[in-house]
Short mmCIF file of C-alpha atoms and ligand atoms in Angstrom, two decimals:
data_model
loop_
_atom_site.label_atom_id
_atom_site.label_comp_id
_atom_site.label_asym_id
_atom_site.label_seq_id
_atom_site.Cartn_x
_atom_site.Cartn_y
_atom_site.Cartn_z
CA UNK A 1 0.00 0.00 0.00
CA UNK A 2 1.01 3.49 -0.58
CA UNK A 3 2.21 5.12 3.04
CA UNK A 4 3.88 8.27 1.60
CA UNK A 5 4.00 10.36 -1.94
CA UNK A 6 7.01 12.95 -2.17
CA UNK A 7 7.34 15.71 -5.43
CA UNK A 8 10.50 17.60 -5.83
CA UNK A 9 12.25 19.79 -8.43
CA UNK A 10 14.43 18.25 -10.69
CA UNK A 11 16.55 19.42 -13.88
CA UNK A 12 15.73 17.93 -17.21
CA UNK A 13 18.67 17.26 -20.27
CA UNK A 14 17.83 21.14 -21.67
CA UNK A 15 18.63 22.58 -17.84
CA UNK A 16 14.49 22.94 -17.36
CA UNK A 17 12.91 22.60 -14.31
CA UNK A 18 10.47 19.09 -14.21
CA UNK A 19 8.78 17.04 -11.76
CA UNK A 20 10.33 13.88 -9.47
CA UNK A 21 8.35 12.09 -7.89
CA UNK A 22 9.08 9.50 -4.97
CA UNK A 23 6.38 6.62 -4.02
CA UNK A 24 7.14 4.79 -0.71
CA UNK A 25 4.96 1.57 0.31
CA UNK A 26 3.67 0.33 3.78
CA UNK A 27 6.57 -2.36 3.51
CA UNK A 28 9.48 0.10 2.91
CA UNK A 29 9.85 -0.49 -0.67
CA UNK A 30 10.53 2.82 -2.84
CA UNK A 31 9.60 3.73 -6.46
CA UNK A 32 10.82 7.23 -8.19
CA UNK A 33 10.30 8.81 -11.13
CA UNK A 34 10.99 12.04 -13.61
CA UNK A 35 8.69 13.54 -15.87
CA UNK A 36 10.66 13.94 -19.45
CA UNK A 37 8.91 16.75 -21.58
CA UNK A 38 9.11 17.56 -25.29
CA UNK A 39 9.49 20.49 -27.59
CA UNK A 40 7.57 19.37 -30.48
CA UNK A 41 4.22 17.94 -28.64
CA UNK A 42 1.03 17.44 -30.12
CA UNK A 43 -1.93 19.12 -29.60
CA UNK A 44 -3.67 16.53 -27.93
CA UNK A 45 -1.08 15.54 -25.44
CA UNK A 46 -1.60 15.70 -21.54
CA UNK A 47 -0.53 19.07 -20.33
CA UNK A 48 2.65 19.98 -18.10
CA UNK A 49 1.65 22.15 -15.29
CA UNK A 50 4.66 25.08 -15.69
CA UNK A 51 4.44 28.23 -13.19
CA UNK A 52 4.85 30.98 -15.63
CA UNK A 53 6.59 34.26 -14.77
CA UNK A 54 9.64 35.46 -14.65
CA UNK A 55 11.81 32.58 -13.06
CA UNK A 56 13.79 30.31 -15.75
CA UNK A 57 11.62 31.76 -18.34
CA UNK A 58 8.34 30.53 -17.08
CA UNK A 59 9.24 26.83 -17.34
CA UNK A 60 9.30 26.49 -13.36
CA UNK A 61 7.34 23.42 -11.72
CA UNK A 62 6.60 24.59 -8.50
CA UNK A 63 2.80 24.22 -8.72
CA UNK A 64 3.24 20.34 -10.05
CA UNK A 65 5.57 19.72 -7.40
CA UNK A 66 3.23 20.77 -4.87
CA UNK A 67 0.68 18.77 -6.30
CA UNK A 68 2.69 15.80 -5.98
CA UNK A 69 2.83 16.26 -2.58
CA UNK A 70 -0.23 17.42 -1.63
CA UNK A 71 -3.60 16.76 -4.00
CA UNK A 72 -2.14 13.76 -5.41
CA UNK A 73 -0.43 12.02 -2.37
CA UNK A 74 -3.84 12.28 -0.23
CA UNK A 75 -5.62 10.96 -3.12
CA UNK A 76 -3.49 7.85 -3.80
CA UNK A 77 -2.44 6.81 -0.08
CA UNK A 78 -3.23 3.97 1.53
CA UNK A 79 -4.21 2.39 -2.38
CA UNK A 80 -2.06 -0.70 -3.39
CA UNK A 81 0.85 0.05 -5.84
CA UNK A 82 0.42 -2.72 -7.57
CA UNK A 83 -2.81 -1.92 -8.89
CA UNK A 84 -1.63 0.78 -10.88
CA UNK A 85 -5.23 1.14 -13.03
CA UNK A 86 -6.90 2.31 -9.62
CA UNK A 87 -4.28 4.47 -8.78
CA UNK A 88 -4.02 6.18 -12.32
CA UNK A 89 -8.07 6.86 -12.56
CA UNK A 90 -7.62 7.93 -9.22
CA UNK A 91 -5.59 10.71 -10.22
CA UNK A 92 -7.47 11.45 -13.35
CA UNK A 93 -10.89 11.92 -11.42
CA UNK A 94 -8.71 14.08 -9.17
CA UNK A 95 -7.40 15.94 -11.78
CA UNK A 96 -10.94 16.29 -13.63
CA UNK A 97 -9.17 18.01 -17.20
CA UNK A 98 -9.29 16.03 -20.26
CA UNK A 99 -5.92 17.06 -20.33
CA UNK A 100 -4.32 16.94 -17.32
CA UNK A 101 -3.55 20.79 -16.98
CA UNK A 102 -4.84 21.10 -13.36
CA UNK A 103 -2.54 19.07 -11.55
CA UNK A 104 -0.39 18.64 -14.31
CA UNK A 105 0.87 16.07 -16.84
CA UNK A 106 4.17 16.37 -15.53
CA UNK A 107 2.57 15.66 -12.07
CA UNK A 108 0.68 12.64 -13.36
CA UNK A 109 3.24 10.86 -15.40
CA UNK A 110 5.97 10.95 -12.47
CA UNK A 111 4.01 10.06 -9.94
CA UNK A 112 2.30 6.87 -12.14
CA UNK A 113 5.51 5.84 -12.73
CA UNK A 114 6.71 6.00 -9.57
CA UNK A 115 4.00 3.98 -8.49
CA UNK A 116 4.85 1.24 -10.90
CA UNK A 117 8.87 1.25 -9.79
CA UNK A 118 7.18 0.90 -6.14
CA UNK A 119 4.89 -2.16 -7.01
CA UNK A 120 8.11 -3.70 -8.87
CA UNK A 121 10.39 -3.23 -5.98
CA UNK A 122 7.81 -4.61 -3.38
CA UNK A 123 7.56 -7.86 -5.66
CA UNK A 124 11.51 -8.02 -5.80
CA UNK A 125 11.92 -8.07 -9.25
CA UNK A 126 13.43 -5.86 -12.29
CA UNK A 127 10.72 -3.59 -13.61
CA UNK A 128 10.85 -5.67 -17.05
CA UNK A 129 10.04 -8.74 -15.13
CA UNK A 130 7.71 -7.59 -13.00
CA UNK A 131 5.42 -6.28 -16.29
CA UNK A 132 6.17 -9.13 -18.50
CA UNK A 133 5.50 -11.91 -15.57
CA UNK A 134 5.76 -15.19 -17.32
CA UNK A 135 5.07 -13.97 -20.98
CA UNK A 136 8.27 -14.35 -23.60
CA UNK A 137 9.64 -10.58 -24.11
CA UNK A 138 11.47 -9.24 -27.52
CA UNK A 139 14.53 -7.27 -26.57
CA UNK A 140 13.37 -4.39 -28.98
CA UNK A 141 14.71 -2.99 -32.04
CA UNK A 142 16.29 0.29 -31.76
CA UNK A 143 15.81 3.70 -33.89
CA UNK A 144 19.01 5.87 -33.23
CA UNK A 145 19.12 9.30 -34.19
CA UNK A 146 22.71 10.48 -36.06
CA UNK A 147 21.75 14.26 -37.15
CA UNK A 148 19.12 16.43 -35.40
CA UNK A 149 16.91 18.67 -36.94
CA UNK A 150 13.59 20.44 -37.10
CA UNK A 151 12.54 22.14 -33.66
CA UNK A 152 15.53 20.68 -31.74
CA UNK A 153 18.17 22.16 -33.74
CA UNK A 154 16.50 25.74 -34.63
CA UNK A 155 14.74 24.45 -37.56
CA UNK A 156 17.98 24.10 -39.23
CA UNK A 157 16.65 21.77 -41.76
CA UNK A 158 12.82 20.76 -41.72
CA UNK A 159 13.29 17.04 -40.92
CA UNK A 160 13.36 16.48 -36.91
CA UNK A 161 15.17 12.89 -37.14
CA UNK A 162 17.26 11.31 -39.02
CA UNK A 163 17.63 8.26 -37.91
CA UNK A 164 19.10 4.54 -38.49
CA UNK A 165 17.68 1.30 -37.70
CA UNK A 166 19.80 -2.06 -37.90
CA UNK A 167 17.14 -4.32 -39.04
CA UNK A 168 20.28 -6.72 -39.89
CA UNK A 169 21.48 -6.94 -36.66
CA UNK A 170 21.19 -10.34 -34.18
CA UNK A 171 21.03 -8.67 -31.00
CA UNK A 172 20.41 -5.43 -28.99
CA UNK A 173 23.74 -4.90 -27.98
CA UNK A 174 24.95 -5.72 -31.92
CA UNK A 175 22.76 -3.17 -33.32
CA UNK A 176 24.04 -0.47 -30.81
CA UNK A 177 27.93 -2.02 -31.91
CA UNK A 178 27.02 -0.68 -35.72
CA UNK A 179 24.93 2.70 -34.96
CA UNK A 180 28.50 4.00 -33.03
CA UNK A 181 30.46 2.93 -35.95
CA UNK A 182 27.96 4.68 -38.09
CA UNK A 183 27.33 7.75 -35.41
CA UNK A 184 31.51 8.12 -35.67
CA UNK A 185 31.75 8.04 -39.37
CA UNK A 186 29.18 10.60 -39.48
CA UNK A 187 30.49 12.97 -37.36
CA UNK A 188 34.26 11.70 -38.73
CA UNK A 189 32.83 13.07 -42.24
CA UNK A 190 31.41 16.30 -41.03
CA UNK A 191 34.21 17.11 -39.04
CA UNK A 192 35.89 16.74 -42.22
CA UNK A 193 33.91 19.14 -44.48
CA UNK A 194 34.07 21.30 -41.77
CA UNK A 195 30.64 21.38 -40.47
CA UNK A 196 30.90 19.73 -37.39
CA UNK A 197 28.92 22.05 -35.04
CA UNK A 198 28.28 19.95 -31.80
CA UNK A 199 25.10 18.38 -30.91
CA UNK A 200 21.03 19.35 -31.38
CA UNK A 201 18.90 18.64 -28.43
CA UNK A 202 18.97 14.86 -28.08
CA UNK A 203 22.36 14.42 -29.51
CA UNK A 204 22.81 13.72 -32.89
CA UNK A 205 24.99 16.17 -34.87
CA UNK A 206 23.79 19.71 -35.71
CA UNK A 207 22.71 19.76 -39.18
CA UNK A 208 24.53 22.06 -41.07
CA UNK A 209 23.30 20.90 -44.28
CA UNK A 210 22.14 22.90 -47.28
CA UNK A 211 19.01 20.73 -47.46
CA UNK A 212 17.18 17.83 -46.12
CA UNK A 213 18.25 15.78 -48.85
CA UNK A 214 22.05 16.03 -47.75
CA UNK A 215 21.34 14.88 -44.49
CA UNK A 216 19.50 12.11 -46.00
CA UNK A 217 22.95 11.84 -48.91
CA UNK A 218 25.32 12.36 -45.83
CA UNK A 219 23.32 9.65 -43.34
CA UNK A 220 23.63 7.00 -46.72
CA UNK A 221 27.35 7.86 -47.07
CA UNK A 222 28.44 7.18 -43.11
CA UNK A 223 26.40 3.66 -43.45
CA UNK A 224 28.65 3.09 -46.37
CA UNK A 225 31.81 4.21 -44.52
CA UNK A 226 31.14 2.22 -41.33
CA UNK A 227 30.29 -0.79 -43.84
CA UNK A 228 26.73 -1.65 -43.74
CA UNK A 229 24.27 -2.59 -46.92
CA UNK A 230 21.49 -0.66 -46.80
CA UNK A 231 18.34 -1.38 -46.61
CA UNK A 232 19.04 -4.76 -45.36
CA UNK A 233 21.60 -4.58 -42.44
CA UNK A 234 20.90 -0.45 -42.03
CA UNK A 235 18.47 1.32 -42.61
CA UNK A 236 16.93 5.13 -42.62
CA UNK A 237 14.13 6.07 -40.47
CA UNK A 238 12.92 9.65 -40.27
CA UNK A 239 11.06 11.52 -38.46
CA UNK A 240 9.47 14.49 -39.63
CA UNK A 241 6.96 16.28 -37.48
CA UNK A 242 5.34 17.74 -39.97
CA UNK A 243 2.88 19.31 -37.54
CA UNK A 244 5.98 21.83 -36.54
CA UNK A 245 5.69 23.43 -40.08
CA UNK A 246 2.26 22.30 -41.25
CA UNK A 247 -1.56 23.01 -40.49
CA UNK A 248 -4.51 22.80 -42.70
CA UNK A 249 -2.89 21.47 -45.29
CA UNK A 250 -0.76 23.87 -45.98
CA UNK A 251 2.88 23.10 -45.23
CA UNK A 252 5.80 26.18 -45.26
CA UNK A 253 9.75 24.43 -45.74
CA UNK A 254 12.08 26.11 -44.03
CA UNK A 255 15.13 25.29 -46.30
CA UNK A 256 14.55 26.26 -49.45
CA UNK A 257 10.94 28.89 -48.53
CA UNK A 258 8.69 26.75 -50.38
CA UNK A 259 4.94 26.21 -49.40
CA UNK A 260 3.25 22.55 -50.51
CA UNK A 261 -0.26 21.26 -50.06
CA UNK A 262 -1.06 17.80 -48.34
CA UNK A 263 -0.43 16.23 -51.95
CA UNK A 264 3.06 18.06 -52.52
CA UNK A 265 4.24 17.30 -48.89
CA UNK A 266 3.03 13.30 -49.51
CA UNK A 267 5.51 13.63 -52.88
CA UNK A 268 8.50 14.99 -51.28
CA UNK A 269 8.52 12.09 -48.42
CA UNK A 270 7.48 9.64 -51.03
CA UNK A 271 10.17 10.72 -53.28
CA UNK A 272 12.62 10.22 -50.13
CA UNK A 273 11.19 6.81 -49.64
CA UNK A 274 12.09 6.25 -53.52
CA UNK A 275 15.35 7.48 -53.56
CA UNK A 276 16.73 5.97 -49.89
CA UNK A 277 16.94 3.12 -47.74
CA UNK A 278 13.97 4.49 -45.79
CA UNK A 279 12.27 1.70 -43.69
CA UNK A 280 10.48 3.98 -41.59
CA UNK A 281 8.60 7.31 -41.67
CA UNK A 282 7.10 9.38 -38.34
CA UNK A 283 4.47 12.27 -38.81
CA UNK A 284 5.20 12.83 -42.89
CA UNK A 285 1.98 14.81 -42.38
CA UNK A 286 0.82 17.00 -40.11
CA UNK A 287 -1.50 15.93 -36.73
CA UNK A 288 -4.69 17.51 -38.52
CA UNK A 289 -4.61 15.81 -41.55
CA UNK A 290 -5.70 12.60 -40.95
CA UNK A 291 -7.03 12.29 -44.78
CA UNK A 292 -2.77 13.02 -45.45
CA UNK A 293 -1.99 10.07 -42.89
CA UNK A 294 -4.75 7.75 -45.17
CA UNK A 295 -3.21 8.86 -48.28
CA UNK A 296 0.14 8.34 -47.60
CA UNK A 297 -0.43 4.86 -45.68
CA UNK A 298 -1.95 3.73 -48.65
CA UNK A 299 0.78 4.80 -51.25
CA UNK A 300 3.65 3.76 -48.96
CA UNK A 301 2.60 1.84 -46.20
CA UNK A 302 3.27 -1.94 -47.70
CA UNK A 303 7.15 -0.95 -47.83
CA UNK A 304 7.55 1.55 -45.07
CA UNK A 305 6.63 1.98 -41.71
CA UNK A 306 4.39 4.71 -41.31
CA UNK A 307 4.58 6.18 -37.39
CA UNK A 308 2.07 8.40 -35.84
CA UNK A 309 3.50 10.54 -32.82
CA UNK A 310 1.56 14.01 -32.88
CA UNK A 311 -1.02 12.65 -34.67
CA UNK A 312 -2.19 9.56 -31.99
CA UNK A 313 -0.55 10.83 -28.81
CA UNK A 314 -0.20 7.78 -27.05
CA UNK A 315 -4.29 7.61 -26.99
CA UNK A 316 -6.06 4.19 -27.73
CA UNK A 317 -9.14 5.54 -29.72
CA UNK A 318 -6.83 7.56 -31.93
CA UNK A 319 -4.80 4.43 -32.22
CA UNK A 320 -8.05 2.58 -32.95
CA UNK A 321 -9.38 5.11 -35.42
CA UNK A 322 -6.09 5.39 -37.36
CA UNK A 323 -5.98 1.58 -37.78
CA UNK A 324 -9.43 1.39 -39.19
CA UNK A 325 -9.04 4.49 -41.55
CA UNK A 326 -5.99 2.65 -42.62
CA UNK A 327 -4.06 5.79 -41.44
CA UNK A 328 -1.03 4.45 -39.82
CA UNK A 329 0.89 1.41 -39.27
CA UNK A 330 2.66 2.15 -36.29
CA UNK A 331 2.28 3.89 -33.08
CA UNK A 332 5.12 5.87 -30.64
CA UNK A 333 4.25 5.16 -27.31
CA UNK A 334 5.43 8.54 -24.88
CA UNK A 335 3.93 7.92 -21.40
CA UNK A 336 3.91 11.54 -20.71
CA UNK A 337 2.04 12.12 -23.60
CA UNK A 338 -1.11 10.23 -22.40
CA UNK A 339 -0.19 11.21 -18.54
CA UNK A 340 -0.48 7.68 -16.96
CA UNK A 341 1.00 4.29 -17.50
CA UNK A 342 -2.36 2.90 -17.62
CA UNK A 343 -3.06 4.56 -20.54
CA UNK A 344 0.42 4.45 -22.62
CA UNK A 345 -0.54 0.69 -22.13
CA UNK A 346 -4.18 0.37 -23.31
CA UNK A 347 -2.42 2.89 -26.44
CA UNK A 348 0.23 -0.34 -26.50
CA UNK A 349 -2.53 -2.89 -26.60
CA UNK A 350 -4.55 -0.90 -29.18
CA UNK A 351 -1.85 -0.99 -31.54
CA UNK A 352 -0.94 -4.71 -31.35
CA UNK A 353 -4.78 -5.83 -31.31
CA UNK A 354 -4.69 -3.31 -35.05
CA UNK A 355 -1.23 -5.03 -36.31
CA UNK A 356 0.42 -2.07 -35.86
CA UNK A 357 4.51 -1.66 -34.74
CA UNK A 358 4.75 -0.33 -31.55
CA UNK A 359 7.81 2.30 -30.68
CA UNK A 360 8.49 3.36 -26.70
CA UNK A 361 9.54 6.57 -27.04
CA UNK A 362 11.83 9.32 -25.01
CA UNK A 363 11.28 13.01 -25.08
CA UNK A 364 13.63 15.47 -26.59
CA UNK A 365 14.00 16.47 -23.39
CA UNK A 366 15.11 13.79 -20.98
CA UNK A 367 16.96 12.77 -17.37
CA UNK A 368 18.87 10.05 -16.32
CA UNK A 369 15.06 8.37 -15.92
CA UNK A 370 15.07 4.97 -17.28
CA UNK A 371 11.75 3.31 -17.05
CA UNK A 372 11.01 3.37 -20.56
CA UNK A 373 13.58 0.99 -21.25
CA UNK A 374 11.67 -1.37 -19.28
CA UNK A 375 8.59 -0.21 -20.46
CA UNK A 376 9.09 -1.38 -23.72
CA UNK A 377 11.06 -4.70 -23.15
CA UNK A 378 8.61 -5.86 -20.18
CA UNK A 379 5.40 -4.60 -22.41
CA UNK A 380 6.84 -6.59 -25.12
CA UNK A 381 7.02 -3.31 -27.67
CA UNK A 382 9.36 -3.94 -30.62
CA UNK A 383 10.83 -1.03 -31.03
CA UNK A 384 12.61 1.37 -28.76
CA UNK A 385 13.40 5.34 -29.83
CA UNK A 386 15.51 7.21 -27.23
CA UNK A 387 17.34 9.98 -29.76
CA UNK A 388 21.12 9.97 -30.59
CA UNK A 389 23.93 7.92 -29.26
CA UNK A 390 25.55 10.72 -27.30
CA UNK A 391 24.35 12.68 -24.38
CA UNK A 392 24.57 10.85 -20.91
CA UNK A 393 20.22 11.14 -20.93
CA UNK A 394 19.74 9.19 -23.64
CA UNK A 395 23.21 6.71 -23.35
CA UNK A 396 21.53 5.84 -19.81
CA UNK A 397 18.24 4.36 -21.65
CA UNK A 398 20.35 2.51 -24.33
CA UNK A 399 22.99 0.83 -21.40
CA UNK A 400 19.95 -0.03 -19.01
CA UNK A 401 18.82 -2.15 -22.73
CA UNK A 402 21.95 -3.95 -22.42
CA UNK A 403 22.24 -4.40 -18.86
CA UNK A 404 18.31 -6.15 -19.52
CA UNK A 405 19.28 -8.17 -22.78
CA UNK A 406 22.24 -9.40 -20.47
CA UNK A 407 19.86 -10.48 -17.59
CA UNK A 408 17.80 -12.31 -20.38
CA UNK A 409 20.48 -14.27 -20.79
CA UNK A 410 20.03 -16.99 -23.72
CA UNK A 411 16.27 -16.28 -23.38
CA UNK A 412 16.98 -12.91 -24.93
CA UNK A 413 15.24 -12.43 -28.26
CA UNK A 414 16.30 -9.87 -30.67
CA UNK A 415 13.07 -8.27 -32.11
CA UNK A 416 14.74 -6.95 -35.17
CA UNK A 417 13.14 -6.33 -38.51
CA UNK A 418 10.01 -8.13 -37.40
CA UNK A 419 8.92 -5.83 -35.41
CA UNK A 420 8.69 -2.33 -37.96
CA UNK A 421 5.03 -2.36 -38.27
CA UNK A 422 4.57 -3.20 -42.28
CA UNK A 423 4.54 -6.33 -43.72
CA UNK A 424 6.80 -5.70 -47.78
P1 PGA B 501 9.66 15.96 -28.68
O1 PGA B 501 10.02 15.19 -30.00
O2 PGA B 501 10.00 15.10 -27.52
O3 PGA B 501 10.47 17.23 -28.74
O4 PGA B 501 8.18 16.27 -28.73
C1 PGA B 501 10.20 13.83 -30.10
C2 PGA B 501 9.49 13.28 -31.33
O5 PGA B 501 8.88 14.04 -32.09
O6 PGA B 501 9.49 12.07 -31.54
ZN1 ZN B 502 7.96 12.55 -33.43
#
């Protein structure tokens, strides 16, 4: 049972204030927790509870902190931890937004997961374990990020991700082996050219490219140099939050000034798709246009995964309604983007019961935090997305995969290209 329910200020990977927040049980076992937030968030996500004024530009978390403490911890005591869908609606009704803004997201999402690392420790086991119980788990395929972009590198170039995948790859740890020979030939080439400019917000290199399509040239030429075949062994996954530079249909490039409709911006990806190892596509439209999401599922989603971040927000019906509009083919799971674990996981189980791939996700910005990691191994996800392979924030997520595909032992099984959520 839950005795005592502690908030406190923390510092995120972009030196923001966000929310800890500590869980301890009747029997002395402890759970904690950070809220991770992001810069390009949907519309519909659950909303982080930030002070305003004048201190660190507005972004403080006093008020959520508080709530922790106060609101939420009365509300939750004395309920058992390990009935985390109780506690969750518990804090919902509490909360009584559809978004979350009262108490806060950030509130919410630190304290549910707290809750969960509390129920895990009380049953002695590794957070993994204590999810997956008996079932078989997939130690899941990674998507590693090698140049940043879009709103976490000052809109530099348009695309927010470019990312690899090692689809070719037997293990976990084997597929992280090739993404640093591929992340050092990268920067190895830049540095070269003379562009190397340091690190966007979750890592990868800053993208001083003359266009998106010389990221996409440059990512295809470090595969090459670290000595990979793409598609097969590597592969290109992107990410382009569209929704950062398009609404109604209307969609304004950064690069090169130039304004498409719906139909042009479904070309330009679908041109990338034709002209590079791209296995995998995030937001190619923008959250609003879920006829866009149709259209380009149905052109390109039989040889490319087509993810929806901004435009499902972790949310089962969304999930639901994407799958039968044919709109999708793969969901990223955020937790803080739906506010509770209970409902990252009913967003989980909507996208498996539609076929879809499912992707745990980090936040651009992130903490040492690493439940996720055992989020997506102990829910079984397939696919893991933490950002670049640099910056101690995300390198914590991708070591905690090892140290898990270690304990695994001989049972672990590398998810690999099975899991991207199309079927060529
Ligand atoms: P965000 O971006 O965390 O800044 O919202 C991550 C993503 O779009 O996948
Ligand atoms: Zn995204």
């Amino acid at each position: 049972r839950i005795e005592s329910v502690r908030g406190r200020r923390v510092w995120d990977s972009r030196g923001r204030p966000t929310v800890e927040a500590e869980v301890r049980l009747a029997g002395g076992a402890l759970g904690r927790a950070i809220a991770p937030a992001g810069a390009s968030t949907g519309s519909g996500e659950a909303v982080d509870r930030r002070d305003g004024g004048a201190a660190f530009g507005g972004l403080d978390v006093t008020g959520a902190v508080a709530a922790v403490s106060g609101e939420i911890a009365a509300a939750i005591r004395w309920l058992d931890a390990a009935d985390q869908q109780t506690v969750d609606e518990r804090m919902i009704v509490v909360d009584g937004t559809a978004n979350k803004a009262r108490l806060g997201g950030n509130a919410i999402v630190a304290t549910s997961m707290a809750v969960l690392h509390a129920a895990a420790a009380a049953a002695g086991q590794p957070l993994w374990r204590h999810l997956a119980g008996d079932r078989p788990v997939r130690v899941p395929l990674p998507e590693i990020q090698i140049f940043g972009g879009g709103a976490h590198a000052a809109r530099r170039v348009d695309v927010q991700d470019f990312m690899v995948m090692c689809p070719g790859a037997g293990s976990f740890g084997e597929a992280l082996d090739w993404t640093a020979e591929i992340y050092r030939a990268a920067g190895l080439a830049m540095k070269q050219a003379g562009t190397l400019q340091g690190v966007a917000d979750e890592g990868g290199f800053w993208p001083a490219f003359a266009s998106n399509e010389a990221a996409l040239e440059a990512l295809v030429a470090a595969i090459a140099d670290a000595g990979f075949r793409a598609p097969d062994e590597v592969a290109i996954s992107l990410d382009i939050a569209a929704s950062e530079f398009g609404r109604g249909g209307a969609y304004r490039l950064a690069l090169d000034d130039r304004a498409l409709d719906t139909a042009g911006m479904i070309d330009l990806v679908g041109g990338w798709i034709e002209a590079y190892p791209i296995l995998s596509v995030e937001d190619p439209v923008a959250e609003d246009d879920a006829a866009g999401f149709a259209a380009f599922t149905a052109r390109y989603g039989g040889r490319c995964q087509v993810i929806g971040d901004d435009f499902l927000v972790t949310n089962a019906a969304r999930v639901a309604d994407a799958a039968a509009a044919g709109a999708a083919t793969a969901v990223l799971l955020k937790p803080n983007q739906a506010g509770t674990v209970t409902e990252t996981k009913a967003a989980l189980d909507a996208g498996k019961a539609a076929g879809f791939g499912t992707i745990v996700s980090a936040r651009s910005g992130e903490t040492e935090d690493v439940t996720i990691a055992h989020l997506a191994v102990g829910w079984d996800a397939g696919q893991f997305k933490v950002g670049s392979f640099s910056r101690s924030e995300r390198m914590a997520k991708w070591n905690e995969m090892l140290r898990i595909e270690e304990a695994l032992g001989s049972a672990a099984s590398f998810a690999g290209r099975a899991a991207l959520g199309f079927r060529p």
